[in-house]
């Protein structure tokens, strides 16, 4: 038996109920998501894993309120989602930072309701948290890919959302930076107690990060299996348990883990 | 090729000297009594300076361009933002815009005179028209070219539509708009000179036409032309400076 995850006792944060998505293009309709049901508990880190083009981004966009589902409903804190909301921020790949604003300007972007003093304090806090000290006045064009990614995460965290949606946030980074960013994200997640829904098509990444990995099948995407990753952080990625879970997912997707 | 430091200033100066030399030789060899030599034009400029006309005419022309151009910005940018934002409105307005745009501002002179009489307002109106369309169209296309990701990211932070336009769409479209603003200023300067030939009694355009009509002072005609050219060059250099501001330079980095 696997020991219970430390999040099992928490209440439901997000519920996806019978969500379908059909796109029509050139008169043909494509069924992208089929009957998706998913529950995420408060404070949980969930990875959506699936082959390219299966509909992960589509699902994330629906959950974030950017696109309406064709049928079905998404509930957050028991309320139906009808549009984007600053309580839950979508992090694009680093391309989502605003190139016309400095690091400070980007991080402070969502803080327009705060008095200037509080705003400055928050900006300073998050500049430090994501390790961009000394770059406050720099523009994104002067930053590396990893720095831009951290900047976008800082901009999201600064408005103190209770959920983060990340769509392959580290996909464009080199493998060393990607590893560093993963541990930074985990550090921030543990410090700030956010609920995180993280899209990836990297199996290793999902097993390193998530409390649960939601494996999606190819189009029309269904939830094929949900794998509980019951290893405490920091995770030893050569432990038998890690390897077993990882290989289980490789098998689930139908890949022999050999090159 | 790496430019040496002196090249960007010295090379154009050499070209100017060569042109002056050809001009001087041309005047001497042909023995013309009408066309002035460079030295005569220089004395003409000095005369304008002495009478205080040089600054007054330049200031009058710049003021007209400034007013018309500013009006065009005040109307063109908000309208362009709105038309870029609402595709349906753009579809409704676009044929009209595309039909009005190719009409030379000079063809509007009779209309301007009917509407505003002979005088300053007419000239300002012509400049407004001339700079309005490039500003409007570049704002519209700039807005439509804003990556959806920026809009979504902005909307995610709970911005109203007005705030989204001001804080995301406008700055995201600005690099594209600046190109339109620069073209518009160039056209505005072309048009002010033409408008002053007809509608007013001051300014550099007036100087050119009046010097010819009242006394065939071709030295002043050429002096006026040179001033117009130099100021146009200065305006363009100023606009290019804007493109190097950090808050818009990102839009030009990979072009
Ligand atoms: N606006 C749209 N109109 C029509 N079809 C779309 C639209 N958006 C996505 N699709 C289709 O839906 C399918 C799923 O796309 P989606 O971007 O969600 O996949 P993904 O799982 O995120 O893939 P990747 O891992 O490559 O990012 C694709 O086949 C895509 O062509
Ligand atoms: Mg995707």
Coordinates of C-alpha atoms and ligand atoms in Angstrom, one line a residue:
Chain A
X1 CA 0.0 0.0 0.0
X2 CA 1.2 3.5 -0.7
X3 CA 1.2 5.9 2.3
X4 CA -1.4 8.7 2.0
X5 CA -0.3 11.9 0.4
X6 CA 0.0 14.9 2.7
X7 CA -2.6 16.7 0.7
X8 CA -5.4 14.2 0.9
X9 CA -7.0 15.9 3.8
X10 CA -7.3 19.3 2.1
X11 CA -10.5 20.5 0.5
X12 CA -11.2 20.7 -3.2
X13 CA -9.8 23.8 -4.9
X14 CA -10.7 23.1 -8.5
X15 CA -13.2 20.8 -10.0
X16 CA -13.5 20.1 -13.8
X17 CA -16.8 18.5 -14.5
X18 CA -17.6 16.8 -17.8
X19 CA -15.7 19.2 -19.9
X20 CA -15.7 18.8 -23.6
X21 CA -14.1 21.0 -26.2
X22 CA -14.8 20.9 -29.9
X23 CA -13.0 23.2 -32.3
X24 CA -14.4 23.9 -35.7
X25 CA -12.0 24.7 -38.5
X26 CA -12.8 24.9 -42.2
X27 CA -16.2 23.5 -41.5
X28 CA -14.8 20.4 -39.9
X29 CA -15.2 19.9 -36.2
X30 CA -12.4 18.4 -34.1
X31 CA -13.1 16.9 -30.8
X32 CA -10.2 17.9 -28.6
X33 CA -11.3 17.2 -25.0
X34 CA -13.7 14.5 -24.1
X35 CA -15.5 14.2 -20.8
X36 CA -12.7 15.5 -18.6
X37 CA -13.3 15.1 -14.9
X38 CA -10.6 16.3 -12.5
X39 CA -10.4 17.5 -8.9
X40 CA -7.5 19.3 -7.4
X41 CA -7.1 19.9 -3.7
X42 CA -6.0 23.1 -2.1
X43 CA -2.3 23.5 -2.1
X44 CA -1.7 20.6 -4.4
X45 CA 0.9 20.5 -7.2
X46 CA -0.6 18.7 -10.2
X47 CA 1.1 18.0 -13.5
X48 CA -0.9 17.6 -16.7
X49 CA 1.1 15.2 -18.9
X50 CA 0.3 14.1 -22.4
X51 CA 1.6 13.9 -26.0
X52 CA 2.0 17.0 -28.0
X53 CA -1.2 18.3 -29.5
X54 CA -3.5 16.3 -27.2
X55 CA -5.2 19.3 -25.7
X56 CA -3.3 20.2 -22.5
X57 CA -3.1 23.9 -23.3
X58 CA -6.7 23.8 -24.3
X59 CA -7.7 22.4 -20.9
X60 CA -5.5 24.9 -19.1
X61 CA -7.0 27.8 -21.1
X62 CA -10.5 26.6 -20.2
X63 CA -9.6 26.3 -16.5
X64 CA -8.0 29.8 -16.5
X65 CA -11.2 31.2 -18.0
X66 CA -9.6 32.3 -21.3
X67 CA -11.7 29.9 -23.4
X68 CA -15.2 28.6 -22.6
X69 CA -15.7 24.8 -22.8
X70 CA -18.1 23.5 -25.4
X71 CA -19.9 21.7 -22.6
X72 CA -19.2 21.0 -19.0
X73 CA -18.2 23.3 -16.2
X74 CA -15.2 24.3 -14.2
X75 CA -15.5 25.3 -10.5
X76 CA -13.0 27.0 -8.4
X77 CA -13.7 27.2 -4.7
X78 CA -17.2 26.0 -5.6
X79 CA -17.9 28.9 -8.0
X80 CA -18.2 28.4 -11.7
X81 CA -15.3 29.9 -13.8
X82 CA -16.6 32.5 -16.2
X83 CA -13.4 34.4 -17.1
X84 CA -9.9 35.2 -16.1
X85 CA -9.4 36.3 -12.5
X86 CA -6.4 37.8 -10.7
X87 CA -6.8 35.3 -8.0
X88 CA -5.4 32.7 -10.4
X89 CA -2.6 33.7 -12.8
X90 CA -1.6 32.0 -16.0
X91 CA 2.1 31.8 -16.7
X92 CA 3.1 31.5 -20.3
X93 CA 6.5 30.5 -21.4
X94 CA 8.8 33.5 -20.8
X95 CA 7.3 35.2 -23.9
X96 CA 4.5 36.5 -21.6
X97 CA 6.6 39.2 -19.9
X98 CA 5.9 42.7 -21.2
X99 CA 9.0 43.8 -23.2
X100 CA 8.1 47.5 -22.8
X101 CA 8.4 47.4 -19.0
X102 CA 11.4 47.0 -16.7
X103 CA 11.7 44.1 -14.3
X104 CA 10.1 46.3 -11.6
X105 CA 7.4 47.5 -14.0
X106 CA 6.6 43.9 -14.9
X107 CA 6.4 42.7 -11.3
X108 CA 4.4 45.7 -10.3
X109 CA 2.0 45.3 -13.3
X110 CA -0.9 43.7 -11.4
X111 CA -0.4 45.8 -8.2
X112 CA -2.3 48.9 -9.4
X113 CA -4.8 48.8 -6.6
X114 CA -2.1 49.0 -3.9
X115 CA -0.8 52.2 -2.3
X116 CA 2.7 53.1 -3.7
X117 CA 4.5 52.1 -0.5
X118 CA 3.0 48.7 -0.3
X119 CA 3.5 48.2 -4.0
X120 CA 7.2 49.1 -3.8
X121 CA 7.6 46.7 -0.8
X122 CA 6.0 43.8 -2.7
X123 CA 8.1 44.5 -5.8
X124 CA 11.3 44.4 -3.7
X125 CA 10.2 41.2 -2.0
X126 CA 9.6 39.3 -5.3
X127 CA 12.6 40.7 -7.1
X128 CA 14.6 39.1 -4.3
X129 CA 12.6 35.9 -4.2
X130 CA 13.3 35.1 -7.8
X131 CA 16.9 36.2 -7.7
X132 CA 16.7 39.3 -9.9
X133 CA 18.3 41.7 -7.5
X134 CA 20.4 44.2 -9.4
X135 CA 18.2 43.9 -12.5
X136 CA 15.3 46.0 -11.2
X137 CA 15.7 48.6 -14.0
X138 CA 16.6 46.1 -16.8
X139 CA 14.3 45.5 -19.7
X140 CA 13.4 41.9 -20.7
X141 CA 15.5 42.2 -23.8
X142 CA 18.5 42.5 -21.5
X143 CA 17.6 39.3 -19.6
X144 CA 18.4 35.6 -20.3
X145 CA 15.6 33.1 -21.0
X146 CA 15.7 31.8 -17.5
X147 CA 15.6 35.3 -16.0
X148 CA 12.6 36.2 -18.1
X149 CA 10.8 33.0 -16.9
X150 CA 11.5 33.9 -13.3
X151 CA 10.3 37.4 -13.9
X152 CA 7.0 36.1 -15.2
X153 CA 6.6 33.8 -12.2
X154 CA 7.4 36.8 -9.9
X155 CA 4.8 39.0 -11.8
X156 CA 2.3 36.2 -11.1
X157 CA 3.2 35.7 -7.5
X158 CA 3.2 39.5 -6.7
X159 CA -0.6 39.7 -6.9
X160 CA -0.8 36.9 -4.3
X161 CA -2.9 34.5 -6.3
X162 CA -4.1 31.3 -4.8
X163 CA -3.6 29.3 -8.0
X164 CA -0.9 29.3 -10.7
X165 CA -1.4 27.8 -14.1
X166 CA 1.8 27.1 -15.9
X167 CA 1.9 26.0 -19.5
X168 CA 5.2 24.3 -20.2
X169 CA 7.0 27.2 -18.5
X170 CA 10.4 25.7 -18.8
X171 CA 10.1 24.2 -22.2
X172 CA 12.3 26.8 -23.9
X173 CA 15.1 26.6 -21.4
X174 CA 18.3 24.6 -21.6
X175 CA 18.5 21.5 -19.4
X176 CA 20.6 23.0 -16.6
X177 CA 18.5 26.1 -16.2
X178 CA 15.4 23.9 -16.4
X179 CA 16.6 21.8 -13.4
X180 CA 17.4 25.0 -11.4
X181 CA 14.0 26.5 -12.2
X182 CA 12.2 23.3 -11.1
X183 CA 13.8 23.5 -7.6
X184 CA 13.1 27.2 -7.4
X185 CA 9.5 26.6 -8.3
X186 CA 9.2 23.9 -5.6
X187 CA 10.8 26.3 -3.1
X188 CA 8.4 29.0 -3.9
X189 CA 5.4 26.6 -3.9
X190 CA 6.4 25.4 -0.4
X191 CA 7.0 28.9 0.9
X192 CA 3.8 30.5 -0.6
X193 CA 1.3 27.6 -0.4
X194 CA -0.1 27.9 -3.9
X195 CA -2.2 25.4 -5.8
X196 CA -0.4 24.7 -9.0
X197 CA -1.5 23.2 -12.3
X198 CA 1.5 22.6 -14.4
X199 CA 1.4 21.4 -18.1
X200 CA 4.3 19.5 -19.4
X201 CA 5.1 16.8 -21.9
X202 CA 8.3 15.8 -20.0
X203 CA 7.7 12.7 -17.9
X204 CA 10.8 13.2 -15.7
X205 CA 9.7 16.8 -15.0
X206 CA 6.2 15.7 -13.9
X207 CA 7.5 13.0 -11.6
X208 CA 10.1 15.4 -10.0
X209 CA 7.5 18.1 -9.4
X210 CA 4.0 16.9 -8.8
X211 CA 1.9 15.4 -6.0
X212 CA -0.1 13.8 -8.7
X213 CA 0.5 13.4 -12.4
X214 CA -2.6 13.4 -14.6
X215 CA -1.8 11.4 -17.7
X216 CA -3.8 12.4 -20.8
X217 CA -4.3 10.3 -23.9
X218 CA -3.9 11.5 -27.5
X219 CA -6.8 13.2 -29.2
X220 CA -9.6 13.3 -28.3
X221 CA -7.9 13.7 -24.9
X222 CA -9.3 11.8 -22.0
X223 CA -7.7 11.3 -18.6
X224 CA -6.0 8.0 -19.0
X225 CA -4.7 7.7 -15.4
X226 CA -3.8 9.7 -12.4
X227 CA -0.5 8.8 -10.7
X228 CA 0.1 9.7 -7.1
X229 CA 3.8 10.6 -6.5
X230 CA 4.2 9.9 -2.8
X231 CA 7.8 10.9 -2.5
X232 CA 8.6 13.8 -0.1
X233 CA 10.7 16.7 -1.4
X234 CA 13.6 17.0 -2.0
X235 CA 13.2 13.9 -4.2
X236 CA 16.0 11.5 -4.9
X237 CA 15.7 10.9 -8.6
X238 CA 17.7 7.7 -8.4
X239 CA 15.6 6.1 -5.6
X240 CA 13.8 2.9 -6.5
X241 CA 10.4 4.5 -5.8
X242 CA 11.1 7.4 -8.1
X243 CA 12.3 5.1 -10.9
X244 CA 9.3 2.8 -10.4
X245 CA 6.8 5.6 -10.7
X246 CA 8.6 7.1 -13.6
X247 CA 8.8 3.8 -15.5
X248 CA 5.1 3.2 -14.7
X249 CA 4.2 6.4 -16.5
X250 CA 6.5 5.6 -19.4
X251 CA 4.6 2.3 -19.8
X252 CA 1.3 3.9 -19.4
X253 CA 2.0 6.2 -22.3
X254 CA 3.3 3.2 -24.3
X255 CA 6.9 4.0 -24.4
X256 CA 9.7 1.6 -23.5
X257 CA 12.1 3.6 -21.5
X258 CA 15.1 2.9 -23.8
X259 CA 16.8 4.9 -26.4
Chain B
X1 CA 31.4 47.1 -42.0
X2 CA 32.5 49.0 -38.9
X3 CA 32.2 52.8 -39.2
X4 CA 34.9 55.0 -37.9
X5 CA 33.7 57.7 -35.5
X6 CA 34.2 60.6 -37.9
X7 CA 32.6 58.9 -40.9
X8 CA 28.9 59.6 -40.2
X9 CA 29.4 63.3 -39.9
X10 CA 32.4 63.9 -42.2
X11 CA 31.2 61.9 -45.2
X12 CA 27.8 63.8 -45.6
X13 CA 29.7 67.1 -45.2
X14 CA 32.0 66.2 -48.0
X15 CA 29.0 65.4 -50.2
X16 CA 27.5 68.8 -49.3
X17 CA 30.7 70.5 -50.2
X18 CA 30.9 68.8 -53.5
X19 CA 27.3 69.8 -54.3
X20 CA 28.1 73.4 -53.4
X21 CA 31.2 73.3 -55.7
X22 CA 29.2 72.0 -58.6
X23 CA 26.5 74.7 -58.0
X24 CA 29.1 77.5 -57.8
X25 CA 30.9 76.3 -61.0
X26 CA 27.5 75.9 -62.8
X27 CA 26.5 79.4 -62.0
X28 CA 29.9 80.8 -63.2
X29 CA 30.1 78.8 -66.4
X30 CA 26.6 79.5 -67.5
X31 CA 26.8 83.2 -66.6
X32 CA 23.2 83.1 -65.4
X33 CA 21.8 86.4 -64.1
X34 CA 18.7 84.8 -62.4
X35 CA 20.0 81.8 -60.5
X36 CA 21.9 82.8 -57.3
X37 CA 25.3 81.5 -56.3
X38 CA 25.9 79.8 -53.0
X39 CA 27.4 83.0 -51.6
X40 CA 24.4 85.0 -52.6
X41 CA 22.1 82.5 -50.9
X42 CA 24.3 82.8 -47.8
X43 CA 23.8 86.6 -47.9
X44 CA 20.1 86.0 -48.3
X45 CA 20.0 83.9 -45.2
X46 CA 21.9 86.5 -43.4
X47 CA 19.4 89.1 -44.4
X48 CA 16.6 86.9 -43.2
X49 CA 18.3 86.5 -39.9
X50 CA 19.0 90.3 -39.6
X51 CA 15.3 91.2 -40.3
X52 CA 14.2 88.6 -37.7
X53 CA 12.2 86.7 -40.4
X54 CA 14.2 83.5 -40.2
X55 CA 13.1 82.7 -36.7
X56 CA 9.6 84.0 -37.1
X57 CA 8.9 82.1 -40.3
X58 CA 10.4 78.9 -38.9
X59 CA 8.5 79.2 -35.7
X60 CA 5.2 79.9 -37.6
X61 CA 5.7 76.9 -39.8
X62 CA 6.6 74.6 -36.9
X63 CA 3.7 75.9 -34.9
X64 CA 1.3 75.0 -37.7
X65 CA 2.8 71.6 -38.1
X66 CA 2.8 71.1 -34.4
X67 CA -0.9 72.0 -34.0
X68 CA -2.1 69.9 -36.9
X69 CA 0.1 66.9 -36.0
X70 CA -0.9 67.0 -32.4
X71 CA -4.6 67.1 -33.4
X72 CA -4.0 64.1 -35.7
X73 CA -2.4 62.2 -32.8
X74 CA -5.2 63.1 -30.4
X75 CA -7.8 61.9 -32.8
X76 CA -5.9 59.2 -34.7
X77 CA -4.5 57.2 -31.8
X78 CA -7.7 56.7 -29.8
X79 CA -9.6 56.0 -32.9
X80 CA -7.0 53.6 -34.2
X81 CA -7.0 51.8 -30.8
X82 CA -10.7 51.4 -30.9
X83 CA -10.8 50.2 -34.6
X84 CA -7.9 47.8 -33.9
X85 CA -9.7 46.4 -30.9
X86 CA -13.2 45.9 -32.4
X87 CA -12.7 44.0 -35.6
X88 CA -16.3 44.7 -36.6
X89 CA -15.8 48.5 -36.4
X90 CA -12.7 48.1 -38.4
X91 CA -14.5 46.2 -41.1
X92 CA -17.1 48.9 -41.3
X93 CA -14.7 51.8 -41.4
X94 CA -11.8 50.4 -43.4
X95 CA -13.2 50.9 -47.0
X96 CA -13.8 54.6 -46.2
X97 CA -10.4 55.0 -44.7
X98 CA -8.7 53.3 -47.7
X99 CA -10.7 55.5 -50.1
X100 CA -9.8 58.8 -48.3
X101 CA -6.2 57.9 -47.7
X102 CA -4.9 58.2 -51.3
X103 CA -6.4 61.7 -51.8
X104 CA -3.5 64.2 -51.7
X105 CA -3.9 66.7 -48.9
X106 CA -3.5 69.4 -51.5
X107 CA -6.7 68.2 -53.2
X108 CA -8.4 69.2 -49.9
X109 CA -7.3 72.9 -50.2
X110 CA -10.6 74.1 -51.8
X111 CA -12.5 72.2 -49.1
X112 CA -10.3 73.6 -46.4
X113 CA -10.9 77.1 -47.7
X114 CA -14.7 76.6 -47.8
X115 CA -14.6 75.2 -44.2
X116 CA -12.1 77.4 -42.6
X117 CA -11.5 80.4 -44.9
X118 CA -8.1 81.5 -46.2
X119 CA -5.7 81.5 -43.2
X120 CA -4.1 79.6 -40.5
X121 CA -6.9 77.2 -39.7
X122 CA -7.0 76.0 -43.2
X123 CA -3.2 75.2 -43.1
X124 CA -3.6 73.4 -39.8
X125 CA -6.5 71.4 -41.1
X126 CA -4.5 70.3 -44.1
X127 CA -1.7 69.1 -41.9
X128 CA -4.2 67.4 -39.6
X129 CA -5.6 65.5 -42.6
X130 CA -2.2 64.6 -44.0
X131 CA -0.8 63.2 -40.8
X132 CA -4.1 61.7 -39.6
X133 CA -4.3 58.7 -42.0
X134 CA -0.8 57.3 -41.5
X135 CA -1.3 57.6 -37.7
X136 CA -4.7 56.0 -37.8
X137 CA -3.7 53.1 -40.0
X138 CA -0.4 52.3 -38.2
X139 CA -2.2 52.3 -34.9
X140 CA -4.9 50.0 -36.2
X141 CA -2.4 47.5 -37.7
X142 CA -0.2 47.8 -34.7
X143 CA -3.1 46.9 -32.4
X144 CA -4.1 44.0 -34.5
X145 CA -0.6 42.7 -34.5
X146 CA -0.4 42.6 -30.7
X147 CA 0.2 38.9 -29.7
X148 CA -2.9 37.5 -28.0
X149 CA -0.7 36.4 -25.2
X150 CA -0.1 40.0 -24.1
X151 CA -3.9 40.7 -24.0
X152 CA -4.6 37.5 -22.1
X153 CA -1.8 38.2 -19.6
X154 CA -3.2 41.8 -19.1
X155 CA -6.8 40.6 -18.8
X156 CA -5.6 38.0 -16.2
X157 CA -4.6 40.8 -13.8
X158 CA -8.1 42.1 -13.8
X159 CA -7.7 45.2 -16.0
X160 CA -10.8 47.0 -17.4
X161 CA -10.9 47.3 -21.2
X162 CA -9.8 50.9 -20.9
X163 CA -6.8 50.0 -18.7
X164 CA -6.0 47.1 -21.0
X165 CA -5.9 49.4 -24.0
X166 CA -3.8 51.9 -22.1
X167 CA -1.4 49.6 -20.3
X168 CA -1.0 46.7 -22.7
X169 CA -2.4 47.2 -26.2
X170 CA -1.0 50.8 -26.6
X171 CA 2.6 50.0 -25.4
X172 CA 2.6 46.7 -27.3
X173 CA 1.6 48.5 -30.5
X174 CA 3.8 51.5 -30.0
X175 CA 6.9 50.3 -31.9
X176 CA 4.7 49.8 -35.0
X177 CA 2.9 53.1 -34.4
X178 CA 6.1 55.1 -34.1
X179 CA 6.9 54.2 -37.7
X180 CA 3.6 55.7 -38.7
X181 CA 4.2 58.7 -36.5
X182 CA 7.5 59.3 -38.3
X183 CA 6.0 59.0 -41.7
X184 CA 3.1 61.3 -40.7
X185 CA 5.5 64.0 -39.4
X186 CA 7.4 63.9 -42.7
X187 CA 4.2 64.3 -44.7
X188 CA 3.0 67.0 -42.4
X189 CA 6.1 69.0 -43.1
X190 CA 5.7 68.6 -46.8
X191 CA 2.2 69.8 -46.6
X192 CA 2.7 72.8 -44.3
X193 CA 5.0 74.3 -46.9
X194 CA 2.6 73.7 -49.7
X195 CA -0.3 75.0 -47.6
X196 CA 1.6 78.2 -46.8
X197 CA 2.0 78.9 -50.4
X198 CA -1.7 79.4 -50.7
X199 CA -3.4 80.2 -47.5
X200 CA -1.2 82.4 -45.2
X201 CA 1.3 85.3 -45.0
X202 CA 4.0 83.9 -42.9
X203 CA 6.1 80.7 -42.7
X204 CA 8.8 79.1 -44.8
X205 CA 6.4 78.1 -47.6
X206 CA 5.2 81.7 -47.8
X207 CA 8.8 82.9 -47.9
X208 CA 9.6 80.8 -50.9
X209 CA 6.5 81.8 -52.9
X210 CA 6.5 85.4 -51.8
X211 CA 10.2 86.0 -52.6
X212 CA 9.6 84.9 -56.1
X213 CA 6.4 86.8 -56.6
X214 CA 7.5 90.1 -55.0
X215 CA 10.8 90.9 -56.6
X216 CA 12.1 87.7 -58.0
X217 CA 14.5 87.2 -55.1
X218 CA 15.8 83.8 -56.0
X219 CA 18.5 84.0 -53.4
X220 CA 15.7 84.0 -50.8
X221 CA 13.8 81.3 -52.6
X222 CA 16.8 78.9 -52.4
X223 CA 17.5 80.0 -48.8
X224 CA 13.9 79.1 -47.9
X225 CA 14.2 75.7 -49.6
X226 CA 17.4 74.9 -47.7
X227 CA 15.8 75.8 -44.4
X228 CA 12.8 73.6 -45.2
X229 CA 15.1 70.7 -46.0
X230 CA 17.3 71.2 -42.9
X231 CA 14.3 71.4 -40.5
X232 CA 12.7 68.3 -42.2
X233 CA 16.0 66.5 -41.6
X234 CA 16.0 67.6 -38.0
X235 CA 12.5 66.4 -37.4
X236 CA 13.3 63.0 -38.8
X237 CA 16.4 62.6 -36.7
X238 CA 14.3 63.5 -33.7
X239 CA 11.7 60.8 -34.5
X240 CA 14.5 58.2 -35.0
X241 CA 15.7 59.1 -31.5
X242 CA 12.3 58.0 -30.2
X243 CA 12.8 54.6 -31.8
X244 CA 15.8 54.1 -29.6
X245 CA 13.9 54.7 -26.3
X246 CA 14.1 51.4 -24.3
X247 CA 10.4 51.1 -23.9
X248 CA 9.9 50.8 -27.7
X249 CA 13.3 49.6 -28.9
X250 CA 12.3 45.9 -28.2
X251 CA 10.0 46.2 -31.2
X252 CA 12.9 47.1 -33.5
X253 CA 15.5 44.7 -32.3
X254 CA 15.0 41.9 -34.7
X255 CA 13.9 43.9 -37.7
Ligands
LIG1 N1 -8.3 27.8 -31.6 C1 -8.2 26.6 -32.1 N2 -8.9 26.3 -33.2 C2 -8.8 25.1 -33.8 N3 -8.1 24.0 -33.3 C3 -7.4 24.3 -32.2 C4 -7.4 25.6 -31.6 N4 -6.5 25.5 -30.5 C5 -6.1 24.2 -30.5 N5 -6.6 23.5 -31.5 C6 -6.3 22.1 -31.7 O1 -6.5 21.4 -30.5 C7 -5.5 20.4 -30.4 C8 -4.9 20.5 -29.0 O2 -4.2 21.7 -28.9 P1 -3.4 22.1 -27.6 O3 -2.6 23.3 -27.9 O4 -4.3 22.1 -26.4 O5 -2.4 20.9 -27.4 P2 -1.2 20.7 -26.3 O6 -1.5 19.4 -25.7 O7 -1.1 21.9 -25.5 O8 0.1 20.4 -27.3 P3 1.6 20.9 -27.0 O9 2.1 19.9 -26.0 O10 2.2 20.7 -28.4 O11 1.6 22.3 -26.5 C9 -4.5 20.5 -31.5 O12 -4.8 19.5 -32.4 C10 -4.8 21.9 -32.1 O13 -4.6 21.8 -33.5
LIG2 MG1 0.5 23.4 -25.3

